[in-house]
Tab-separated table of C-alpha atoms and ligand atoms in Angstrom:
chain	number	residue	atom	x	y	z
A	1	MET	CA	15.095	-8.005	4.094
A	2	LEU	CA	12.998	-5.696	1.951
A	3	GLY	CA	9.606	-4.696	3.110
A	4	ARG	CA	10.298	-3.644	6.632
A	5	LEU	CA	8.995	-0.474	8.075
A	6	PHE	CA	10.654	0.670	11.206
A	7	GLN	CA	8.348	2.206	13.724
A	8	ALA	CA	9.773	5.280	15.333
A	9	THR	CA	9.400	3.988	18.833
A	10	THR	CA	12.778	3.775	20.413
A	11	ARG	CA	13.411	3.043	24.028
A	12	SER	CA	16.749	3.745	25.579
A	13	PHE	CA	17.938	2.409	28.845
A	14	LEU	CA	21.099	2.362	30.834
A	15	ASN	CA	22.847	-0.782	31.937
A	16	GLY	CA	25.740	0.002	34.244
A	17	SER	CA	28.050	2.394	32.460
A	18	ARG	CA	26.926	1.351	28.933
A	19	SER	CA	23.944	2.735	27.038
A	20	PHE	CA	21.725	0.487	24.888
A	21	SER	CA	18.735	1.287	22.738
A	22	HIS	CA	15.880	-0.948	21.565
A	23	THR	CA	13.704	-0.283	18.535
A	24	ASN	CA	10.229	-1.779	18.103
A	25	VAL	CA	9.851	-3.041	14.557
A	26	LEU	CA	6.602	-3.042	12.598
A	27	PHE	CA	6.698	-5.282	9.547
A	28	ASN	CA	4.768	-4.021	6.565
A	29	GLY	CA	2.801	-7.234	6.265
A	30	GLU	CA	1.691	-6.935	9.851
A	31	TYR	CA	-1.250	-4.721	9.066
A	32	GLU	CA	-3.533	-4.745	12.021
A	33	TRP	CA	-7.167	-3.763	11.675
A	34	LYS	CA	-8.469	-1.474	14.341
A	35	ASP	CA	-12.103	-0.453	14.365
A	36	PRO	CA	-12.697	3.206	13.635
A	37	LYS	CA	-13.290	5.288	16.738
A	38	SER	CA	-16.139	7.213	15.103
A	39	ASP	CA	-18.052	7.513	11.833
A	40	ASP	CA	-15.873	10.515	11.008
A	41	GLU	CA	-12.969	8.104	10.476
A	42	ILE	CA	-14.769	5.762	8.069
A	43	VAL	CA	-13.781	5.876	4.398
A	44	ASN	CA	-15.812	3.737	1.990
A	45	ILE	CA	-14.104	2.788	-1.241
A	46	THR	CA	-14.771	0.335	-4.059
A	47	TYR	CA	-12.366	-2.049	-5.732
A	48	ILE	CA	-13.199	-3.288	-9.221
A	49	THR	CA	-11.575	-6.702	-9.504
A	50	ARG	CA	-10.148	-8.293	-12.645
A	51	ASP	CA	-13.454	-10.010	-13.438
A	52	GLY	CA	-15.322	-6.700	-13.186
A	53	THR	CA	-16.876	-7.312	-9.767
A	54	HIS	CA	-17.456	-4.148	-7.733
A	55	LYS	CA	-16.445	-4.785	-4.124
A	56	LYS	CA	-17.499	-2.051	-1.752
A	57	ILE	CA	-15.282	-2.032	1.308
A	58	ARG	CA	-15.079	-0.003	4.461
A	59	GLY	CA	-11.789	1.442	5.630
A	60	LYS	CA	-10.795	4.272	7.844
A	61	VAL	CA	-8.592	7.330	7.764
A	62	GLY	CA	-4.947	6.216	7.766
A	63	ASP	CA	-5.519	2.780	6.235
A	64	ASN	CA	-3.208	1.634	3.468
A	65	ALA	CA	-5.406	0.824	0.428
A	66	MET	CA	-3.442	-2.335	-0.428
A	67	TYR	CA	-3.550	-3.869	3.032
A	68	LEU	CA	-7.204	-2.944	3.280
A	69	ALA	CA	-7.811	-4.899	0.048
A	70	HIS	CA	-6.044	-7.908	1.561
A	71	ARG	CA	-8.327	-7.702	4.580
A	72	TYR	CA	-11.301	-8.121	2.235
A	73	ASP	CA	-9.613	-10.913	0.189
A	74	ILE	CA	-9.246	-8.744	-2.886
A	75	GLU	CA	-6.452	-10.009	-5.100
A	76	VAL	CA	-3.870	-7.259	-4.935
A	77	GLU	CA	-0.577	-9.109	-4.830
A	78	GLY	CA	1.778	-6.708	-3.048
A	79	ALA	CA	4.889	-8.834	-3.581
A	80	CYS	CA	7.333	-6.467	-1.890
A	81	GLU	CA	5.043	-5.595	1.021
A	82	ALA	CA	4.890	-1.884	0.278
A	83	SER	CA	8.628	-1.314	0.049
A	84	LEU	CA	8.420	0.175	-3.468
A	85	ALA	CA	10.338	-2.684	-5.041
A	86	CYS	CA	7.607	-4.072	-7.319
A	87	CYS	CA	4.535	-2.982	-9.247
A	88	THR	CA	2.207	-5.856	-8.313
A	89	CYS	CA	-0.062	-3.531	-6.311
A	90	HIS	CA	-0.808	-1.437	-9.419
A	91	VAL	CA	-4.306	0.083	-9.600
A	92	TYR	CA	-6.168	2.709	-11.585
A	93	VAL	CA	-7.587	5.514	-9.481
A	94	ASP	CA	-10.872	7.226	-10.300
A	95	GLU	CA	-9.900	10.330	-12.230
A	96	GLU	CA	-12.146	12.368	-9.935
A	97	TYR	CA	-9.973	11.325	-6.971
A	98	PHE	CA	-6.587	11.104	-8.639
A	99	ASP	CA	-5.524	14.649	-7.716
A	100	LYS	CA	-6.601	14.170	-4.100
A	101	ILE	CA	-3.802	11.652	-3.571
A	102	PRO	CA	-0.356	13.129	-2.858
A	103	GLU	CA	2.068	13.110	-5.776
A	104	PRO	CA	3.995	9.839	-6.142
A	105	LYS	CA	7.555	9.623	-4.863
A	106	GLU	CA	10.261	9.108	-7.467
A	107	GLU	CA	10.574	5.459	-6.358
A	108	GLU	CA	6.873	4.892	-7.028
A	109	GLU	CA	7.182	6.445	-10.474
A	110	ASP	CA	10.146	4.173	-11.210
A	111	MET	CA	8.100	1.100	-10.285
A	112	LEU	CA	5.069	2.311	-12.241
A	113	ASP	CA	7.279	2.599	-15.323
A	114	LEU	CA	7.665	-1.188	-15.092
A	115	ALA	CA	3.928	-1.868	-14.785
A	116	PRO	CA	2.156	-3.376	-17.781
A	117	VAL	CA	-0.898	-1.511	-19.090
A	118	LEU	CA	0.157	1.760	-17.489
A	119	LYS	CA	-2.399	4.581	-17.699
A	120	PRO	CA	-2.336	8.259	-16.704
A	121	ASN	CA	-4.338	7.403	-13.562
A	122	SER	CA	-2.074	4.518	-12.486
A	123	ARG	CA	-0.818	4.392	-8.904
A	124	LEU	CA	0.598	1.800	-6.540
A	125	SER	CA	-2.125	0.953	-4.040
A	126	CYS	CA	0.402	0.411	-1.242
A	127	GLN	CA	1.186	4.109	-1.435
A	128	ILE	CA	-2.436	5.251	-1.113
A	129	ILE	CA	-3.326	6.161	2.434
A	130	LEU	CA	-7.017	6.717	3.035
A	131	LYS	CA	-8.244	10.104	4.114
A	132	LYS	CA	-11.729	11.481	4.419
A	133	ASP	CA	-11.824	13.196	1.043
A	134	LEU	CA	-11.211	9.830	-0.642
A	135	GLU	CA	-14.704	8.724	0.458
A	136	GLY	CA	-16.344	7.045	-2.548
A	137	MET	CA	-13.108	6.458	-4.485
A	138	THR	CA	-12.916	3.523	-6.870
A	139	LEU	CA	-9.702	1.601	-7.473
A	140	THR	CA	-9.641	-0.708	-10.479
A	141	LEU	CA	-7.259	-3.629	-10.782
A	142	PRO	CA	-5.425	-3.846	-14.119
A	143	ARG	CA	-5.935	-6.912	-16.297
A	144	ILE	CA	-2.415	-8.092	-15.509
A	145	THR	CA	0.477	-7.262	-13.218
A	146	ARG	CA	4.086	-8.154	-13.539
A	147	ASN	CA	6.266	-9.416	-10.743
A	148	PHE	CA	9.653	-8.844	-12.297
A	149	TYR	CA	11.468	-10.764	-9.566
A	150	VAL	CA	9.574	-13.860	-10.693
A	151	ASP	CA	8.970	-12.993	-14.343
A	152	GLY	CA	12.523	-13.004	-15.608
A	153	HIS	CA	14.189	-10.157	-13.723
A	154	VAL	CA	17.894	-10.753	-13.107
A	155	PRO	CA	19.144	-8.575	-10.250
A	156	GLU	CA	22.392	-6.719	-10.874
A	157	PRO	CA	25.233	-7.362	-8.436
A	158	HIS	CA	26.044	-4.476	-6.085
B	201	FES	S1	3.606	-3.872	-2.916
B	201	FES	FE1	5.442	-3.579	-4.008
B	201	FES	S2	5.339	-1.479	-4.504
B	201	FES	FE2	3.415	-1.843	-3.578
């Protein structure tokens, strides 16, 4: 299944003469809010929704911008649960903050190429991880998104 993120917590144990290992799995959709430990961790951002509403939300260092939006009921679809297999989490990043976000991976660029209404400041919100210097950033939702798995995409056989 797409959309799984494997947490690097592996426990090994011995059972008789055979060795087994067990891996804890963290599913992407299983975002769990944890309160910030101090004010130094808080990152305030604003989402501008499709109807133009400015929603100021409070996150913290390390939060994924898409899952944070979900926590505040902001309509960012996120069809593939951050596995870089869709472009439904497309947002426009404040130009002032755009260069503060690490360069997109090739897979993100490939998905952005499929996004309608692409702009130079387009990014996938599931790939934006909050850090302190993103304090005050605004992310704007595009007028439309395209879920190509639903909107006519025919997968090629492997
Ligand atoms: S949720 Fe699919 S790429 Fe972000």
